[in-house]
Short mmCIF file of C-alpha atoms in Angstrom, two decimals:
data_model
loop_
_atom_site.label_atom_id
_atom_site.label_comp_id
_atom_site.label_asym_id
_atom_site.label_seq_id
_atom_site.Cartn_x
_atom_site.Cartn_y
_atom_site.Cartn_z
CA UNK A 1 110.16 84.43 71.09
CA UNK A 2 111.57 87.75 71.62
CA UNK A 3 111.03 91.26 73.10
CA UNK A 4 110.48 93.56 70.38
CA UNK A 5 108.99 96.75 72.56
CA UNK A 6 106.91 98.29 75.35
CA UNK A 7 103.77 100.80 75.42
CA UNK A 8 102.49 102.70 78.39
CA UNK A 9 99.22 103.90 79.48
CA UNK A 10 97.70 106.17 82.34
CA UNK A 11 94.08 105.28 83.65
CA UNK A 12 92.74 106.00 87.61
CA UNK A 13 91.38 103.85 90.07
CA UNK A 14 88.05 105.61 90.90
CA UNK A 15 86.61 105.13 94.41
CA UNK A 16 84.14 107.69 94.31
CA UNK A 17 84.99 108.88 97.92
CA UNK A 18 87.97 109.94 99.53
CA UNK A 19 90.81 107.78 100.13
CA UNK A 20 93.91 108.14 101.57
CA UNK A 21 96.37 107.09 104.67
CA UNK A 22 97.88 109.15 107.71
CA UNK A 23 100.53 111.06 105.40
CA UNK A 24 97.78 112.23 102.97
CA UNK A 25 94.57 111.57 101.32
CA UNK A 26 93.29 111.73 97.67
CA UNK A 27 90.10 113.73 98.25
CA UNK A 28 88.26 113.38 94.94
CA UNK A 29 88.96 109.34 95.23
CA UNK A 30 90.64 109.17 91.80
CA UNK A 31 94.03 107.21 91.79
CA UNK A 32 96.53 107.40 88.91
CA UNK A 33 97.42 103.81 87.84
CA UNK A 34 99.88 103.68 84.95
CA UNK A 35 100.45 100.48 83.00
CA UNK A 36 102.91 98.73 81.30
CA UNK A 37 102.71 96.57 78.05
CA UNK A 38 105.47 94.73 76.71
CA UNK A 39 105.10 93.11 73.15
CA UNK A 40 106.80 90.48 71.22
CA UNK A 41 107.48 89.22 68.12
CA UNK A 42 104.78 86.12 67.88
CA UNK A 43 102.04 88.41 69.00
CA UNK A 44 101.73 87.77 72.63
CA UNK A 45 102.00 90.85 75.01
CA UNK A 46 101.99 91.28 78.56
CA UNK A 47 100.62 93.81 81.24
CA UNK A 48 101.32 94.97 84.16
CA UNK A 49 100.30 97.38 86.35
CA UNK A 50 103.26 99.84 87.62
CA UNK A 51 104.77 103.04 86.73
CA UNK A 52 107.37 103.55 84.09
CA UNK A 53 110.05 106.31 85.39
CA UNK A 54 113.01 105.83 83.41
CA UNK A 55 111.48 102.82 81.61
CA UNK A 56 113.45 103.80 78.41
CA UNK A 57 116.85 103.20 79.76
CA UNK A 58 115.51 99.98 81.91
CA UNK A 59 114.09 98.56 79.08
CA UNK A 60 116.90 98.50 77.45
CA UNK A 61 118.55 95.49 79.71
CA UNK A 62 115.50 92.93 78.05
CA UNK A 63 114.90 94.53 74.65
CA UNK A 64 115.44 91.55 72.38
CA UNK A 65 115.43 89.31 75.08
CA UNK A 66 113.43 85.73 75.50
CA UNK A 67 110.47 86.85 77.74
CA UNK A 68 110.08 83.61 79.42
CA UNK A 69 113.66 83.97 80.91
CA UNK A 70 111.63 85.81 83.55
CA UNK A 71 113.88 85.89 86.81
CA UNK A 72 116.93 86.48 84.66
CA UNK A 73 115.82 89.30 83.00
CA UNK A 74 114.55 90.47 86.08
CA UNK A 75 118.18 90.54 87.72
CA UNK A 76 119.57 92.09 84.17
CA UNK A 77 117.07 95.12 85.09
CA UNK A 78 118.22 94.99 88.78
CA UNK A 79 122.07 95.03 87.59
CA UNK A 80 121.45 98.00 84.75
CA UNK A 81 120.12 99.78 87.44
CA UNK A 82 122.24 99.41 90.03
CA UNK A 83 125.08 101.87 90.18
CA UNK A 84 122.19 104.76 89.84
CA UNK A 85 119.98 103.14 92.31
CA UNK A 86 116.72 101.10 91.92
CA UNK A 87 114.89 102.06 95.20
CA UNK A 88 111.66 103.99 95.06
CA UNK A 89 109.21 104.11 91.23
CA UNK A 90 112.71 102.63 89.49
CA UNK A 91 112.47 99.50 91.62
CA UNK A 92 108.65 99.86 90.87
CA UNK A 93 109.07 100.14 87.28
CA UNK A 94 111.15 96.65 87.40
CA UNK A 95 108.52 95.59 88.88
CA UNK A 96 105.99 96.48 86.30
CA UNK A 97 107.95 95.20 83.69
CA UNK A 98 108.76 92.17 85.21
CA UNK A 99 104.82 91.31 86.01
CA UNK A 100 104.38 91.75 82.26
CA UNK A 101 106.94 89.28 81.35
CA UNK A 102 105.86 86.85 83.71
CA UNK A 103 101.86 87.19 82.16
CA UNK A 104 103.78 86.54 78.27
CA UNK A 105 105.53 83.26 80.08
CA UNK A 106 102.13 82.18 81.19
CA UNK A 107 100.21 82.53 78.07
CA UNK A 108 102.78 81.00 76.16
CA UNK A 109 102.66 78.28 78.30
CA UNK A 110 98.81 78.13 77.98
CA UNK A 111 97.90 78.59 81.69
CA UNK A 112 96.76 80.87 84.10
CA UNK A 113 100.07 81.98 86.30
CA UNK A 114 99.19 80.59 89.27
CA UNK A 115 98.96 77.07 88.17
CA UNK A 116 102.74 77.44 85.99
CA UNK A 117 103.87 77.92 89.38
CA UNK A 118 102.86 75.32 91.51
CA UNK A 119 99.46 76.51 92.74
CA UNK A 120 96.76 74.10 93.67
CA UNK A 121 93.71 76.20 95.28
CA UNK A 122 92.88 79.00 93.05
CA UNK A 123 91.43 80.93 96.04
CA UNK A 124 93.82 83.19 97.82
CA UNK A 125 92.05 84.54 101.42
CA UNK A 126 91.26 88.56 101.47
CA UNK A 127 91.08 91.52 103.98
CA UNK A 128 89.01 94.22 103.59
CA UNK A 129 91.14 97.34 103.26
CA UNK A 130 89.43 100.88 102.64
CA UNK A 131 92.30 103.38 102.73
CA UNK A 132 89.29 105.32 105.08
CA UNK A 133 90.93 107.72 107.09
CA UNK A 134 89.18 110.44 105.89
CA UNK A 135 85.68 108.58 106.08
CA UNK A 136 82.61 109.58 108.85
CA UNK A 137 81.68 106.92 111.12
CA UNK A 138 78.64 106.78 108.73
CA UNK A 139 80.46 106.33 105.54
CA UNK A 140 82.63 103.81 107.68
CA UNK A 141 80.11 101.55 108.66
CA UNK A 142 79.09 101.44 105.14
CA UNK A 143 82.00 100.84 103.28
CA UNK A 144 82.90 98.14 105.82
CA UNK A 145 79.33 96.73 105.29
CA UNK A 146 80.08 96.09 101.21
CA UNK A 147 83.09 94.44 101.99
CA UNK A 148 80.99 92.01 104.24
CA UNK A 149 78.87 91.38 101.88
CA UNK A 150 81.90 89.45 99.82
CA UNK A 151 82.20 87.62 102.81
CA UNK A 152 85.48 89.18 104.38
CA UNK A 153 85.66 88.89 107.96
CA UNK A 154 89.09 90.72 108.26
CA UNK A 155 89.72 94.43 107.85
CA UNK A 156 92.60 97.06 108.06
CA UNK A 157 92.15 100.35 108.86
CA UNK A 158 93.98 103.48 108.82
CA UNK A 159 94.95 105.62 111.53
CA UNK A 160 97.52 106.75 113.72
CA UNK A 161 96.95 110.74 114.03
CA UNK A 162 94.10 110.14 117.16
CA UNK A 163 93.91 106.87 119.38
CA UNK A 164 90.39 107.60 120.27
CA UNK A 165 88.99 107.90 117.24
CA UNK A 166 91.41 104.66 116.21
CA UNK A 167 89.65 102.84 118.96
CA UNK A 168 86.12 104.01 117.87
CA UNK A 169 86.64 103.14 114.36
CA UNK A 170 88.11 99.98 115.17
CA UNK A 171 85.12 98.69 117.50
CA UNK A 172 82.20 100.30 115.01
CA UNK A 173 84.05 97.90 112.35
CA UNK A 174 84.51 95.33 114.69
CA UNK A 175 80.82 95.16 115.21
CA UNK A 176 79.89 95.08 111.94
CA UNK A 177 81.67 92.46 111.20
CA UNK A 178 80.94 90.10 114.16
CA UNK A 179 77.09 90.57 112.97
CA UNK A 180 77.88 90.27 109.34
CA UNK A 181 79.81 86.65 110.69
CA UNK A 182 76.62 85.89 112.98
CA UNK A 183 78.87 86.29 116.28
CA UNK A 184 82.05 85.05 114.96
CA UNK A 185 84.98 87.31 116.11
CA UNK A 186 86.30 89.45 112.98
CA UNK A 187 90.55 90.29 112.23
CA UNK A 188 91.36 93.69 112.78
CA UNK A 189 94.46 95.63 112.11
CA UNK A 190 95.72 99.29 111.87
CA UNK A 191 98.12 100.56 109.94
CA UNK A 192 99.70 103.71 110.70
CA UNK A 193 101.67 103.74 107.32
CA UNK A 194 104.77 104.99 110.13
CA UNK A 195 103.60 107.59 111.41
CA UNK A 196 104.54 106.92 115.13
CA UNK A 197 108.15 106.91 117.07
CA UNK A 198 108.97 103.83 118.99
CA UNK A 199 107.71 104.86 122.56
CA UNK A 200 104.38 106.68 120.90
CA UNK A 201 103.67 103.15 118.63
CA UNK A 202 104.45 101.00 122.18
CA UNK A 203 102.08 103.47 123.81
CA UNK A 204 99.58 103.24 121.28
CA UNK A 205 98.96 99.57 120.77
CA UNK A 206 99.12 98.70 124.36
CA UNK A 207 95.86 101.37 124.69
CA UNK A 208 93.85 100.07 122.14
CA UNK A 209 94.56 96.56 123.13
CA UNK A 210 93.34 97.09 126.52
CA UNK A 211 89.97 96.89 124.67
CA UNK A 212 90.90 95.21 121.13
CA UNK A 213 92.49 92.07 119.64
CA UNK A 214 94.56 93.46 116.78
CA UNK A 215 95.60 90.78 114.65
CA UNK A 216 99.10 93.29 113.33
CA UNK A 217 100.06 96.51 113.49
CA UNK A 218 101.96 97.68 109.96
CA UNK A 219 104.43 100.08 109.61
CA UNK A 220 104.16 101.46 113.30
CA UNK A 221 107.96 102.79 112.65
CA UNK A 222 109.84 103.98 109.76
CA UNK A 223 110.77 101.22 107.29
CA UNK A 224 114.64 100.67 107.89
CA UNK A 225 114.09 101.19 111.69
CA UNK A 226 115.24 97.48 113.07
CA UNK A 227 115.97 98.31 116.34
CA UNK A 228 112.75 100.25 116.51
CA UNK A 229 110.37 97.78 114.77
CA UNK A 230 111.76 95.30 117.23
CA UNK A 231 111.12 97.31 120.48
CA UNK A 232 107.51 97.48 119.23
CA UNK A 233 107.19 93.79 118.69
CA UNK A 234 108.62 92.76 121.92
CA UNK A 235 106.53 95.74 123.73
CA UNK A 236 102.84 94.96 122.39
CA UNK A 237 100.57 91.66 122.14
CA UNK A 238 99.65 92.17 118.07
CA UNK A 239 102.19 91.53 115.42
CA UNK A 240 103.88 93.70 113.42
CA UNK A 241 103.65 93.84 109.62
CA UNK A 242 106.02 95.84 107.67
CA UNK A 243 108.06 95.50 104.22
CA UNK A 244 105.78 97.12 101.34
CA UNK A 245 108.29 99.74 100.83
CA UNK A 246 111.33 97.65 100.83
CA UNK A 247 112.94 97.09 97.40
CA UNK A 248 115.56 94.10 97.23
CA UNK A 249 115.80 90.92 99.70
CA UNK A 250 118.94 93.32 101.46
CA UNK A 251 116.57 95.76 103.05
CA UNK A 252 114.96 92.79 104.62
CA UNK A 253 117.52 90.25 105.90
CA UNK A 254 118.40 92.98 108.99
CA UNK A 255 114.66 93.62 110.01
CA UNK A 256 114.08 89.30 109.96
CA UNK A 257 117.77 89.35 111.97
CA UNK A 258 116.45 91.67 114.47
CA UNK A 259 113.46 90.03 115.29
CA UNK A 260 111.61 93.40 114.28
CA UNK A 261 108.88 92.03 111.53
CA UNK A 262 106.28 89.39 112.42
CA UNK A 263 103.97 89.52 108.88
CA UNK A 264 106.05 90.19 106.52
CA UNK A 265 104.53 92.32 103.41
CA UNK A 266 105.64 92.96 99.88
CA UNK A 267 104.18 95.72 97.52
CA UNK A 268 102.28 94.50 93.98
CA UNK A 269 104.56 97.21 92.45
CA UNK A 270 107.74 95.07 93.68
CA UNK A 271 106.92 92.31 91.14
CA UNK A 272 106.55 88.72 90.91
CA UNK A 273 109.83 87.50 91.11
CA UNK A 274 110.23 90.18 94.05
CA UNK A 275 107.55 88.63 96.05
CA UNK A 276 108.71 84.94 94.98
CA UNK A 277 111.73 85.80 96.62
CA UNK A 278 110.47 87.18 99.91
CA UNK A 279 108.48 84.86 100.33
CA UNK A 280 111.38 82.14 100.54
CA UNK A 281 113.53 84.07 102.68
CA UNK A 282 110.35 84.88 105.06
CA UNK A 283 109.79 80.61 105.25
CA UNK A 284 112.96 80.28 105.80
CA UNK A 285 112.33 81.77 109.34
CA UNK A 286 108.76 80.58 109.57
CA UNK A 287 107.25 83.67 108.69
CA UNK A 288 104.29 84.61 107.16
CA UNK A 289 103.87 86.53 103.77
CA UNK A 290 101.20 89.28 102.81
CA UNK A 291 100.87 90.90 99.86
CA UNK A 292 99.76 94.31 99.91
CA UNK A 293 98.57 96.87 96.74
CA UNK A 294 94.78 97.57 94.80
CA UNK A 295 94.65 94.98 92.15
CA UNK A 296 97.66 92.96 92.91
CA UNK A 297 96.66 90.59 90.29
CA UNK A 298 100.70 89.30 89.81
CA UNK A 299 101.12 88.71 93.57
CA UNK A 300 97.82 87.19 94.25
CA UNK A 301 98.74 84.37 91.51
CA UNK A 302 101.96 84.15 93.15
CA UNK A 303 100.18 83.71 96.94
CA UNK A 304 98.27 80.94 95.76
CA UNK A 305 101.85 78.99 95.05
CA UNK A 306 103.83 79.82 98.35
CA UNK A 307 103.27 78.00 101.02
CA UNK A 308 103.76 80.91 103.71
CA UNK A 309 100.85 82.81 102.45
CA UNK A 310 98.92 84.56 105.31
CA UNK A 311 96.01 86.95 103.13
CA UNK A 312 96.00 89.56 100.63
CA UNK A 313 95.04 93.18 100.60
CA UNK A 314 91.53 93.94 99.04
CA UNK A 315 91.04 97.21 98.73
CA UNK A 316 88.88 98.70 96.01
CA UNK A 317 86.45 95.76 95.00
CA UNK A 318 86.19 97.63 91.22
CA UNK A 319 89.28 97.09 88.84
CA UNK A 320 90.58 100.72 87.42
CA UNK A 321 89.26 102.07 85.14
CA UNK A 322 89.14 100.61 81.35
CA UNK A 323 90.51 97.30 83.34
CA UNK A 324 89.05 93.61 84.09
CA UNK A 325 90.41 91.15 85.44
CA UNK A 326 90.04 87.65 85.49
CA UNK A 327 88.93 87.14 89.09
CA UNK A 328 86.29 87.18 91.84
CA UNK A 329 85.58 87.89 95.06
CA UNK A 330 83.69 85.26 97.09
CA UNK A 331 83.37 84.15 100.51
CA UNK A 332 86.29 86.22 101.97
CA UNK A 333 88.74 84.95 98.99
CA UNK A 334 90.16 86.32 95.40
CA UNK A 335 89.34 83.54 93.18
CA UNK A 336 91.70 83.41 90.20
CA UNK A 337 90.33 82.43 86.74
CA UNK A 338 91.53 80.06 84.45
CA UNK A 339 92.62 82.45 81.77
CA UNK A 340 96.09 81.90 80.28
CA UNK A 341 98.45 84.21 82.02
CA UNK A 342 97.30 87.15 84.61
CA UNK A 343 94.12 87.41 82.97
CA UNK A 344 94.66 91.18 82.67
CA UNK A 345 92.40 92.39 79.99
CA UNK A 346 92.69 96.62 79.04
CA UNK A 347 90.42 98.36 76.92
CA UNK A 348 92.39 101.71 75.72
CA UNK A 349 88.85 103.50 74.56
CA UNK A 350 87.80 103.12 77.38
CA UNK A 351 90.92 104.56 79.17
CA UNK A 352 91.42 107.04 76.43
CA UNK A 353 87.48 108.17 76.80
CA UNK A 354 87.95 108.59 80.50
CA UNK A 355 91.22 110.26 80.58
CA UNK A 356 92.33 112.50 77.69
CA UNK A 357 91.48 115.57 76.38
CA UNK A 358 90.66 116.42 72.94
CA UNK A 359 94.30 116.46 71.93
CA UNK A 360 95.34 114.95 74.63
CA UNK A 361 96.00 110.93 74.09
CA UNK A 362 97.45 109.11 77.06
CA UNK A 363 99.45 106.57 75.01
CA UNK A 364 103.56 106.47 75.02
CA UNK A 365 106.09 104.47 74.56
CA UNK A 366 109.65 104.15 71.64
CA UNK A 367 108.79 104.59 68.37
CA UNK A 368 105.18 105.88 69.14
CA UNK A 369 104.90 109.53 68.11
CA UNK A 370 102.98 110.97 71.05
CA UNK A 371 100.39 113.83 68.19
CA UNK A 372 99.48 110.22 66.96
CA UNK A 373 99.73 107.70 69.85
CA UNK A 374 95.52 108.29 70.21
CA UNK A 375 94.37 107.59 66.73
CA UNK A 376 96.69 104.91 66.09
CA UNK A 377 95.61 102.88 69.76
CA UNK A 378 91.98 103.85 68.36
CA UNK A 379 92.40 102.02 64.81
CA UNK A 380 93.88 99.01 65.44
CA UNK A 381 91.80 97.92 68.46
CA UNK A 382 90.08 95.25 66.10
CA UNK A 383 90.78 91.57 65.58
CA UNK A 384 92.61 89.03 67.54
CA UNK A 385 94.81 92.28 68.51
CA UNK A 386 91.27 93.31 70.70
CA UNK A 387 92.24 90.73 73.27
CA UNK A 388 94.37 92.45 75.69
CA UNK A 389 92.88 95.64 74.29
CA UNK A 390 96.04 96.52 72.65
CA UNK A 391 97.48 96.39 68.95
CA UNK A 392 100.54 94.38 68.60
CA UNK A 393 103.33 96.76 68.00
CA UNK A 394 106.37 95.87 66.40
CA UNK A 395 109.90 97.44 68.09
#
């Protein structure tokens, strides 16, 4: 089997609210989420979900390649991109890419990825995570009571630009849940998505947990801040959860050194093999893992086979749009299906109805002329090619 090309596609995550964090919000609640298909020469392809800046020249370290040499390829990428830099939507675009090779190794294989590597329980455990910092108390309460009607009994919110109205939002959520769990004490964290210095994130935490049980607080500091990170944790009662903008094991060794993470977290736009390796180097120092990301179909397969797994992000409980997935949500937990590979299934009129214009196809990719990237993705989505929504295109 070998790599013979790649395709790209733009669709949105639509909330139908606004969503967004303390450094900004999205206030029409549609997301861009850009996808990546790699294709190969016996037919199978592979998605995943990620951007593609620069994918040209990256794609160039596996063109040709055996796709199921997944973590070697993976490094390849890392190496071809290393004098220029891979931090940032380059790192994420390895990423993407190498989700999408793991998902061909998987079907090939004729299983769902998170049995090929090592998983036993196909349920991975959930918190509810709305991205509702620009939410009313009213539209609060009942976003918060959707998620606990899947049975989540966890939930993140954001904050960190007024500790009162933290503190409100946290106990209205609190409350909800403890009635939605019939008296059962609910997880809560905050994240603050580093917003705070060290003395104002000390400061903070210690008011709200005067009155609250915060299971974490993430990103209270900037990233790379060790020293900082660690003041926080030794300063406040909740743990601290960082690493979903880190990109390379090197960016965490000194936070783990420093005592200054207590969750650790990895991005779905890192990539499997990414999150694989966290994960080891977290349990090597008895530390939990947390994936974090809407839809992070690649890590969630990946949880289910690491034995440091804590819970996963849920945020939006829809896929995006012109997406399914082969998954559930039941009783507080993702449950993976049994469908070979990531079970990512993409259906490009529905993606190309939503998001172009009349002349305006969102379809690219080498040796795809953009003026006819539209009609062609619209002609050959028949057959056996219909299964991941794509046509098989030859490099």
């Amino acid at each position: 089997m070998r790599i013979t090309g790649y395709r790209t596609l733009a669709t949105t995550q639509e909330w139908g609210r606004p969503v967004g964090d303390a450094n900004g919000v999205f206030a029409d609640g549609v997301v861009p989420v850009p996808i990546v298909i790699i294709d190969t020469d016996e037919g199978i392809s592979g998605i995943g979900l990620g951007p593609h800046v620069d994918i040209e020249r990256i794609f160039t370290a596996i063109e040709g390649e055996d796709p199921r040499a997944v973590t070697s390829l993976y490094d390849r990428m890392l190496r071809h991109t290393f004098k220029a830099g891979h931090a940032g939507p380059v790192f994420g675009t390895i990423g993407a890419l190498d989700t999408a090779l793991w998902d061909i190794k998987a079907q090939a294989a004729g299983q769902p990825l998170w049995r090929l590597l090592g998983g036993r329980d196909r349920r991975v455990p959930a918190y509810a995570s709305g991205l509702d910092i620009a939410l009313t108390d009213e539209e609060l309460a009942a976003t918060y009571q959707v998620y606990a009607g899947y049975g989540l009994r966890a939930a993140k919110l954001k904050g960190g630009l007024d500790i009162e109205r933290d503190r409100d939002r946290l106990c209205l959520v609190k409350d909800l849940l403890t009635d939605a769990a019939h008296g059962r004490r609910p997880g809560l964290m905050l994240d603050v998505n580093e917003a705070w210095t060290r003395k104002q994130a000390v400061r903070y935490v210690s008011e709200l947990e005067r009155t609250l049980d915060l299971i974490w607080i993430e990103e209270p500091v900037r990233r790379w801040d060790a020293e900082g990170l660690a003041a926080v944790t030794r300063g406040v009662r909740a743990s601290v959860a960082t690493g979903e903008n880190l990109s390379g094991l090197e960016q965490y060794r000194p936070l783990i050194a420093a005592g200054a993470v207590d969750v650790v977290q990895a991005a779905a736009v890192g990539g499997v093999t990414h999150f694989l390796r966290v994960c080891a180097l977290a349990h090597a120092f008895d530390l939990p893992v947390s994936p974090v990301g809407n839809s992070p179909i690649g890590l969630l397969h990946a949880a289910a086979s690491v034995p440091n797994h804590l819970t996963s992000e849920l945020q939006d409980l829809s896929p995006p749009v012109g997406v399914s997935l082969d998954l559930h949500v039941d009783d507080g937990a993702f449950v993976l299906g049994d469908t070979a590979g990531l079970g990512i299934r993409v259906d490009g009129e529905a993606i190309l109805a939503a998001a172009r214009g009349p002349d305006q196809p969102s379809v690219g990719g080498p040796h795809v002329r953009p003026e006819n990237a539209g009609r062609r993705l619209l002609s050959e989505l028949d057959g056996a090619a219909r299964g991941n929504g794509f046509p098989v295109r030859r490099g």
